[in-house]
XYZ file of C-alpha atoms in Angstrom:
530
model
C 77.175 16.079 183.803
C 74.441 14.221 182.194
C 70.975 15.004 183.775
C 68.337 12.198 184.064
C 65.179 12.474 182.013
C 62.192 13.196 184.180
C 58.861 11.740 182.884
C 55.426 12.694 183.713
C 53.943 9.661 185.336
C 50.510 10.358 183.971
C 51.491 10.648 180.449
C 54.895 8.836 180.070
C 56.248 11.972 178.379
C 59.432 13.669 179.359
C 58.802 16.821 181.453
C 62.131 18.874 181.120
C 63.012 20.886 178.113
C 65.787 18.735 177.013
C 63.780 15.572 177.043
C 60.987 17.300 175.046
C 63.499 18.401 172.579
C 64.819 14.900 172.190
C 61.455 13.684 171.759
C 60.718 16.146 169.103
C 64.031 15.208 167.105
C 63.130 11.640 167.379
C 59.447 12.408 165.906
C 61.059 14.509 163.067
C 63.669 11.826 162.220
C 60.865 9.179 161.845
C 58.739 11.579 159.666
C 61.614 12.146 157.301
C 62.551 8.388 157.205
C 59.194 7.527 156.100
C 56.798 4.653 157.041
C 59.467 1.742 156.711
C 62.569 0.654 154.571
C 60.298 -1.889 152.889
C 58.105 0.914 151.583
C 61.173 2.820 150.286
C 62.476 -0.185 148.672
C 59.200 -0.815 146.788
C 59.219 2.811 145.584
C 62.649 2.447 144.284
C 61.799 -1.048 142.664
C 59.100 0.889 140.496
C 61.891 3.148 139.241
C 60.608 6.076 141.309
C 62.507 8.237 143.741
C 60.967 8.906 147.240
C 59.330 12.119 147.981
C 62.331 13.672 149.718
C 64.786 12.625 147.203
C 62.627 14.427 144.500
C 62.747 17.627 146.643
C 66.593 17.556 146.961
C 66.605 17.441 143.026
C 64.211 20.235 142.640
C 65.279 22.719 145.251
C 68.744 24.449 145.852
C 70.734 22.409 148.407
C 69.643 23.029 152.060
C 66.935 25.480 151.086
C 63.769 23.377 151.757
C 61.752 24.488 154.822
C 58.972 22.143 155.737
C 55.750 22.923 157.477
C 53.011 20.499 158.734
C 55.491 17.839 159.121
C 53.884 16.462 162.238
C 50.309 16.775 160.873
C 48.279 13.613 161.223
C 44.692 12.671 160.314
C 41.910 12.437 162.678
C 39.655 9.966 160.782
C 38.224 6.839 162.332
C 36.842 3.678 160.760
C 38.165 1.179 158.339
C 41.217 0.773 160.499
C 42.351 4.363 160.018
C 42.557 5.002 163.750
C 45.304 2.673 164.124
C 47.486 4.111 161.194
C 48.220 7.806 161.869
C 51.590 8.622 160.357
C 53.084 11.904 160.464
C 52.833 14.103 157.261
C 49.753 12.346 156.338
C 51.105 11.454 152.958
C 52.136 14.887 151.687
C 55.132 17.137 152.263
C 54.596 20.789 152.172
C 56.988 23.792 152.348
C 59.224 26.171 150.432
C 62.787 26.531 149.234
C 64.593 28.269 146.441
C 65.403 27.496 142.767
C 68.419 29.514 141.676
C 67.965 31.548 144.757
C 64.244 32.601 144.232
C 61.547 31.233 146.469
C 59.295 28.391 145.192
C 56.401 26.842 147.329
C 56.078 23.081 146.922
C 53.896 20.187 147.890
C 54.675 16.646 147.232
C 52.737 13.353 147.667
C 54.441 10.502 149.471
C 53.136 7.376 147.724
C 54.576 5.203 150.619
C 51.862 6.648 152.988
C 48.351 5.593 151.944
C 49.369 5.395 148.273
C 49.642 9.314 148.375
C 45.745 9.349 148.616
C 44.012 12.673 149.613
C 42.292 12.828 152.823
C 40.982 15.863 154.893
C 44.343 16.566 156.827
C 46.384 15.891 153.708
C 44.223 18.423 151.683
C 44.274 21.124 154.426
C 48.111 21.008 154.237
C 47.964 21.764 150.598
C 45.319 24.329 150.963
C 47.646 26.185 153.350
C 50.826 25.948 151.056
C 48.815 27.163 148.094
C 47.495 30.198 150.046
C 50.971 31.035 151.077
C 52.177 30.844 147.618
C 49.649 33.388 146.420
C 50.198 35.588 149.433
C 53.873 35.640 148.878
C 53.646 35.965 145.255
C 56.006 32.862 144.466
C 55.408 29.918 141.994
C 53.890 26.669 143.230
C 55.239 23.354 142.188
C 53.263 20.235 142.957
C 55.020 16.680 142.807
C 52.170 14.399 142.085
C 52.132 10.776 142.971
C 48.924 9.962 144.477
C 46.106 7.449 144.076
C 43.259 9.984 144.230
C 40.813 10.564 147.029
C 41.191 8.370 150.205
C 38.114 6.268 149.938
C 37.967 5.507 153.702
C 37.295 9.282 154.440
C 34.554 9.548 152.003
C 33.212 13.008 150.950
C 35.595 14.715 153.222
C 38.200 13.566 150.670
C 36.319 14.789 147.760
C 35.785 18.323 149.387
C 39.522 18.579 149.848
C 39.938 18.310 146.150
C 37.350 20.959 145.703
C 39.431 23.268 147.740
C 42.467 22.666 145.569
C 40.601 23.175 142.364
C 39.254 26.575 143.666
C 42.734 27.663 144.598
C 44.163 26.564 141.429
C 41.693 28.700 139.517
C 42.206 31.892 141.745
C 45.951 31.565 141.460
C 45.868 31.251 137.594
C 47.502 34.108 136.068
C 48.699 35.332 139.417
C 51.619 32.977 140.239
C 53.142 30.428 137.866
C 51.784 26.712 138.724
C 53.670 23.741 137.638
C 52.543 20.239 138.117
C 55.050 17.327 137.924
C 53.382 13.914 137.332
C 55.630 11.274 138.986
C 53.168 8.327 139.490
C 49.713 7.128 138.614
C 47.247 10.023 139.296
C 43.504 9.258 138.607
C 40.166 11.065 139.162
C 40.499 14.314 141.084
C 44.335 14.035 141.288
C 44.259 14.636 137.408
C 42.060 17.633 137.369
C 44.320 19.860 139.610
C 47.192 19.606 137.057
C 44.982 20.366 134.089
C 44.164 23.809 135.876
C 47.912 24.688 136.135
C 50.085 26.330 133.616
C 52.559 23.295 132.806
C 52.313 19.634 133.219
C 55.476 17.383 133.279
C 55.327 13.755 133.046
C 58.015 10.841 133.106
C 57.637 8.173 130.695
C 56.645 4.546 132.050
C 56.133 5.599 135.553
C 53.501 8.397 135.489
C 49.960 8.088 134.207
C 46.927 10.585 134.262
C 43.183 9.496 133.689
C 39.863 10.250 134.987
C 38.776 6.401 135.042
C 41.411 3.678 135.132
C 41.625 0.778 132.751
C 39.578 -1.418 134.996
C 36.590 0.912 134.799
C 37.025 1.402 131.104
C 36.853 -2.303 130.602
C 33.890 -2.738 132.725
C 31.884 0.014 131.167
C 32.984 -0.076 127.522
C 34.713 -3.589 127.215
C 37.951 -1.926 125.874
C 41.062 -3.457 127.227
C 43.953 -1.151 127.565
C 47.080 -0.577 129.941
C 47.664 2.220 132.270
C 50.356 3.777 129.951
C 48.224 3.163 126.979
C 45.193 5.011 128.386
C 47.061 7.775 130.105
C 50.876 7.482 129.971
C 53.325 10.325 129.204
C 53.601 9.440 125.570
C 49.776 9.582 125.119
C 49.310 13.000 126.725
C 52.438 14.377 124.965
C 51.487 13.365 121.509
C 47.651 12.657 121.513
C 45.688 14.481 123.990
C 47.986 17.534 124.669
C 47.597 17.206 128.413
C 51.286 16.960 129.023
C 53.549 19.860 128.030
C 56.940 18.080 128.661
C 57.773 14.308 128.927
C 61.065 12.998 130.048
C 62.803 9.470 130.265
C 63.668 9.902 134.186
C 62.751 11.807 137.145
C 66.310 13.556 137.399
C 65.985 14.995 133.930
C 62.324 16.113 134.536
C 63.075 17.852 137.643
C 66.280 19.537 136.088
C 63.984 20.891 133.358
C 61.438 22.106 135.813
C 64.332 24.238 137.447
C 65.099 25.564 133.894
C 61.571 26.462 133.229
C 61.372 28.333 136.631
C 64.472 30.384 135.715
C 62.765 31.864 132.691
C 59.593 32.947 134.557
C 58.686 35.652 136.925
C 57.705 35.078 140.485
C 54.253 36.523 139.745
C 52.161 38.644 137.646
C 53.442 41.963 139.099
C 57.035 41.203 138.101
C 59.039 40.835 134.892
C 60.747 37.583 134.141
C 64.506 37.604 135.508
C 67.045 39.155 133.076
C 70.701 37.722 132.776
C 73.595 39.244 131.210
C 73.731 38.108 127.528
C 76.910 36.236 126.555
C 75.642 36.126 122.896
C 76.368 39.589 121.171
C 72.982 41.328 120.607
C 74.170 42.590 117.153
C 75.374 39.078 116.054
C 74.428 38.785 112.373
C 72.662 35.380 111.350
C 74.042 34.855 107.986
C 72.969 31.168 107.996
C 69.326 32.304 107.820
C 69.942 33.284 104.048
C 70.522 29.592 103.366
C 68.388 27.953 105.762
C 65.103 29.355 104.521
C 64.427 28.485 100.985
C 62.904 31.220 98.864
C 60.526 28.781 97.203
C 57.440 28.733 99.359
C 56.828 25.061 98.516
C 59.940 23.784 100.029
C 59.901 22.684 103.593
C 62.503 23.608 106.155
C 62.896 23.222 109.841
C 61.667 26.367 111.676
C 63.363 25.347 114.902
C 66.843 26.128 113.031
C 65.646 29.653 112.634
C 64.891 30.035 116.283
C 68.218 28.404 117.137
C 70.015 30.912 114.999
C 68.033 33.980 116.347
C 67.828 33.337 120.066
C 70.534 33.717 122.707
C 73.163 30.891 122.550
C 70.678 28.945 120.417
C 68.808 27.560 123.577
C 65.123 27.544 124.013
C 62.499 25.248 125.894
C 59.769 24.083 123.404
C 56.499 23.615 125.017
C 54.144 20.838 123.750
C 56.909 19.594 121.565
C 55.244 16.550 120.332
C 51.718 17.806 120.058
C 50.418 20.012 117.184
C 53.951 19.912 115.553
C 52.724 22.235 112.796
C 53.353 25.136 115.287
C 56.231 25.768 117.697
C 55.754 27.369 121.021
C 58.862 28.066 123.008
C 60.514 30.059 125.842
C 63.901 31.593 125.017
C 65.931 34.728 125.543
C 66.864 37.680 123.455
C 69.381 39.966 124.679
C 69.276 38.190 128.137
C 65.613 38.731 128.493
C 62.775 35.982 128.342
C 60.546 35.837 125.436
C 57.863 33.626 124.053
C 58.212 32.474 120.497
C 55.431 31.382 118.430
C 56.359 29.833 114.944
C 54.701 27.927 112.144
C 56.663 24.832 111.259
C 56.725 24.172 107.652
C 58.042 20.677 108.162
C 54.771 19.417 109.618
C 51.479 19.841 107.542
C 53.319 22.788 105.591
C 53.004 24.910 108.605
C 49.111 25.308 108.302
C 46.976 26.197 111.276
C 44.473 23.493 112.352
C 42.468 22.923 115.562
C 45.230 21.641 117.763
C 47.749 24.213 116.566
C 45.466 26.994 117.311
C 44.614 25.722 120.768
C 48.291 25.139 121.674
C 49.517 28.728 120.619
C 46.537 30.519 122.180
C 47.071 29.096 125.538
C 50.728 29.780 125.227
C 50.108 33.332 124.164
C 47.747 33.851 127.067
C 50.415 32.376 129.485
C 52.955 34.769 128.093
C 50.432 37.649 128.468
C 49.693 36.853 132.130
C 53.330 36.830 133.085
C 54.719 39.810 131.249
C 56.567 37.621 128.573
C 56.857 39.598 125.443
C 55.795 37.484 122.266
C 57.716 37.164 118.982
C 55.774 35.642 116.095
C 57.674 33.872 113.079
C 55.167 33.473 110.226
C 55.356 31.054 107.355
C 51.591 30.099 107.169
C 49.756 29.072 104.023
C 46.437 29.170 105.587
C 43.898 26.992 107.724
C 43.920 23.275 107.166
C 40.870 22.604 104.875
C 38.684 19.489 105.288
C 35.229 18.282 106.653
C 36.837 16.893 109.859
C 38.379 20.339 110.719
C 35.032 22.179 109.957
C 32.994 19.869 111.900
C 35.591 19.711 114.646
C 35.144 23.442 115.041
C 38.027 24.897 113.355
C 36.108 28.428 113.594
C 35.762 28.516 117.087
C 39.226 26.906 117.959
C 40.965 29.292 115.437
C 39.131 32.125 117.084
C 40.862 31.247 120.396
C 44.245 32.191 118.950
C 42.763 35.314 117.489
C 41.270 36.315 120.865
C 44.651 35.471 122.639
C 46.515 37.840 120.465
C 44.072 40.574 120.420
C 43.683 40.496 124.226
C 47.402 40.451 124.906
C 49.091 43.605 126.099
C 52.673 42.570 126.404
C 55.149 43.705 123.627
C 54.402 41.786 120.391
C 56.673 41.745 117.412
C 56.088 39.583 114.369
C 58.291 38.620 111.375
C 56.977 37.395 108.042
C 59.475 34.875 106.636
C 57.721 33.472 103.566
C 54.105 32.804 102.925
C 51.370 34.740 105.021
C 47.917 33.893 103.347
C 44.493 34.853 104.249
C 42.843 34.492 107.685
C 45.813 32.545 108.988
C 48.008 35.713 108.344
C 45.752 37.850 110.189
C 45.337 35.379 113.135
C 49.149 35.022 113.521
C 49.707 38.466 115.162
C 49.359 40.845 112.112
C 49.582 44.439 112.592
C 45.815 44.737 112.045
C 45.029 42.861 115.179
C 47.518 44.769 117.368
C 50.956 43.659 116.803
C 53.261 46.447 117.966
C 55.802 46.128 115.206
C 55.713 43.963 112.168
C 58.637 43.011 109.960
C 59.129 40.869 106.830
C 61.973 39.222 104.997
C 62.481 40.084 101.204
C 61.136 36.517 100.510
C 57.713 37.406 102.065
C 54.483 36.656 100.336
C 51.504 38.326 102.094
C 48.269 37.983 100.289
C 44.604 36.796 100.517
C 45.837 33.335 99.020
C 48.432 32.012 96.589
C 48.845 33.413 93.217
C 47.664 30.126 91.549
C 44.368 30.034 93.363
C 43.921 33.811 93.262
C 44.307 33.892 89.336
C 41.873 31.120 88.946
C 39.378 33.064 90.868
C 39.968 36.682 89.615
C 40.574 35.762 86.091
C 38.439 32.662 85.665
C 36.425 33.989 82.670
C 39.482 35.236 80.829
C 41.099 31.927 81.344
C 38.168 30.092 80.150
C 37.641 32.097 76.964
C 41.277 32.184 76.026
C 42.396 30.183 72.942
C 45.175 28.522 75.149
C 43.724 28.456 78.756
C 46.816 26.859 80.155
C 49.061 29.745 78.755
C 46.591 32.227 79.854
C 46.512 30.926 83.375
C 50.435 31.147 83.537
C 50.184 34.587 82.417
C 47.481 35.710 84.818
C 49.295 34.053 87.643
C 52.517 36.119 86.930
C 50.438 39.117 86.572
C 48.694 38.750 89.894
C 52.006 37.952 91.782
C 53.692 40.962 90.349
C 50.992 43.308 91.173
C 49.863 41.988 94.693
C 52.307 39.631 95.909
C 55.695 41.347 95.538
C 57.778 41.608 98.795
C 57.201 45.352 99.182
C 53.352 45.554 98.513
C 52.650 45.214 102.401
C 55.255 47.773 103.444
C 54.161 50.212 100.874
C 50.581 50.251 102.315
C 51.789 50.462 105.935
C 50.683 46.970 106.889
C 54.293 45.919 107.666
C 56.655 48.397 109.190
C 59.813 47.343 107.520
C 61.362 44.835 105.216
C 64.775 43.521 106.815
C 67.840 41.581 105.891
C 67.302 38.178 107.240
C 70.826 38.188 108.686
C 69.751 41.104 110.845
C 66.629 39.500 112.366
C 68.105 38.961 115.775
C 69.384 42.463 116.206
C 66.198 44.027 114.942
C 64.063 41.931 117.443
C 66.259 42.842 120.253
C 66.049 46.373 119.424
C 62.210 46.431 118.907
C 61.790 44.674 122.294
C 63.964 46.945 124.102
C 62.000 50.061 122.802
C 58.768 48.308 123.911
C 60.013 47.387 127.398
C 57.849 49.972 129.129
C 54.842 49.405 127.014
C 51.570 50.097 128.861
C 48.138 49.203 127.374
C 44.861 50.402 129.002
C 42.061 47.903 128.814
C 38.319 48.494 129.105
C 36.904 47.966 132.475
C 35.336 44.644 132.809
C 34.972 41.635 134.998
C 36.757 39.408 132.403
C 36.124 38.601 128.674
C 34.209 35.677 127.319
C 36.715 33.916 125.079
C 35.624 31.329 122.424
C 35.418 27.813 123.756
C-alpha cells in the first residue's frame, strides 16, 4: 500500500522518513545533473568534458564517493543570493585508481565559471586536509576562472588556504594538477606548487594576467593559447610537465603516473611482477651508442633498451630536451632516470636542464624512488647568456638535489663525462652509491684537445711543427689520463661493465640498496640555491 506523503504546513517539507528520503534523492539528482542542459551543451561545444565525465575517466568505475555535494554559498549582493546551486562549483571526494585511494577535487565550469568563493574554497580545504591525514595522493581537475569577484577578499583568502596546504603537503603526498580549462591568477599558483602539471592542447591555459590585461598594460596583443596554452608551458616556460591532445588521453596518463607513485612519503612505490627477464642482455646497446664521442645518438633508445618492457613516462619531454627525466621500472620496481641527451645541444647542461633535473631528483628523493643516472655530458653550456642568466646558481640546484638525496643512487658513464658537469651528474664524489662505466667512457677534466692545448701550450708553441706536436700531445694526454680504466683504477668508478649487461647490473645494484638508510644532520631544512 502506498502511503501518502505528509507535509509540514509551516515549511512545505515532507515530515515522514520516506518523504524526506525522496526529497534527498531529488536534490542529489539535481546536483549530479548540473545547472542545466544548456550549460552542459556549451561545455561540450568547447571540446571539454563535464566535471563528472572527467571523474569517471580518472577513477576506477563506481569508486567515487562525493562529499559536500549539497554545500551552497551564503554570500549576498550582486544577485548571488538568488543563485545558490548545490556543490558551489566544485566536486570533492575520493575514489580509487588501480585499487588505491586517491583524493580529488574538480571544478565545474558550468557553475559560476568554476570561480572560487568562500564555500567553494572550504570544500577544497577539507579534501586537502583529508588527503594528508589519510596519506593518499591528491589530484585536482582545474577548470576555473579564478577568484569569484562578487565575494571579494573572502575568495582571495580561500586561495591562501589552498596555497598553504599545497606547501604543507609538498613531499608528503603526491600532488597532481590537471589543467582542463582557462586558469588565471590565483588559480594558476596552486598548480605551480604541486608535483606535476598536466595540460590539454587548445582548451587549457594558465596565466597570471590574461591577454586583455597584457594589452592594456604593455600594448602587446596575444591570444590565450599564445600567452599561456599547453604548448607554451610545455616548451617555453616549463610550467607544464605533460601536454596531450585530448582530455581522455590526458586523464589516462594521470592514472599511469599514479600507478608508479607511492601513496605517501612513508611508503615505497608499488612493485609489480616483472614480465621482462631481469637478466636480459641488451646487445643492441653495443651498436646504438657510437664510440666516437662527437657522434650524436638518441639516449631515449638506451632507456627503452634497459627498462622493463621498454616503457617509461618522460617528464617535461618538450622542455630542456638536452636532458631526459623519466619514470620507469627495473625488475618491476619504480625508478627515476636522469640522462643526458646527445641529440640536443650535444647533451650539455644548461640553466633549464639543471632546473629540470634538480626538481625531478628532489621529487624522487621525497617519495622513495631510486635514481639511475646515465651520463654522456661534455660539460656546461658556455656563453654570456648562460653566465648572466645564473648558470652557477642554477647548476648548483642540481648539485644540491643529488647531494641531499638519500634514496639509492646508481650512475653509469656511457661516453663523455667532462669537468664540473661530470661531478654534478651524480658522480661518486657527491654520494652516488654505486658508479659504473662502459668501456667507451672518457672521464676527465676536459676533452683531450682542450687539455693538451692548456697543458702543453709552451711545447706546442716552441715546436718546429706545432700542428704535429699538438696531435702528438693530444694522443699522449688521452693515453695517460683518459683511457677507459683510469677512473676505475683510482676507485672513482666501481666497475667497468659490458654495455649489454647494463640492465642486469642496475637491477642487481638497486636490489642490494633496497634497504638503504641514511642519517641526515638535525636541521629545520636546508637552504637550496635559488
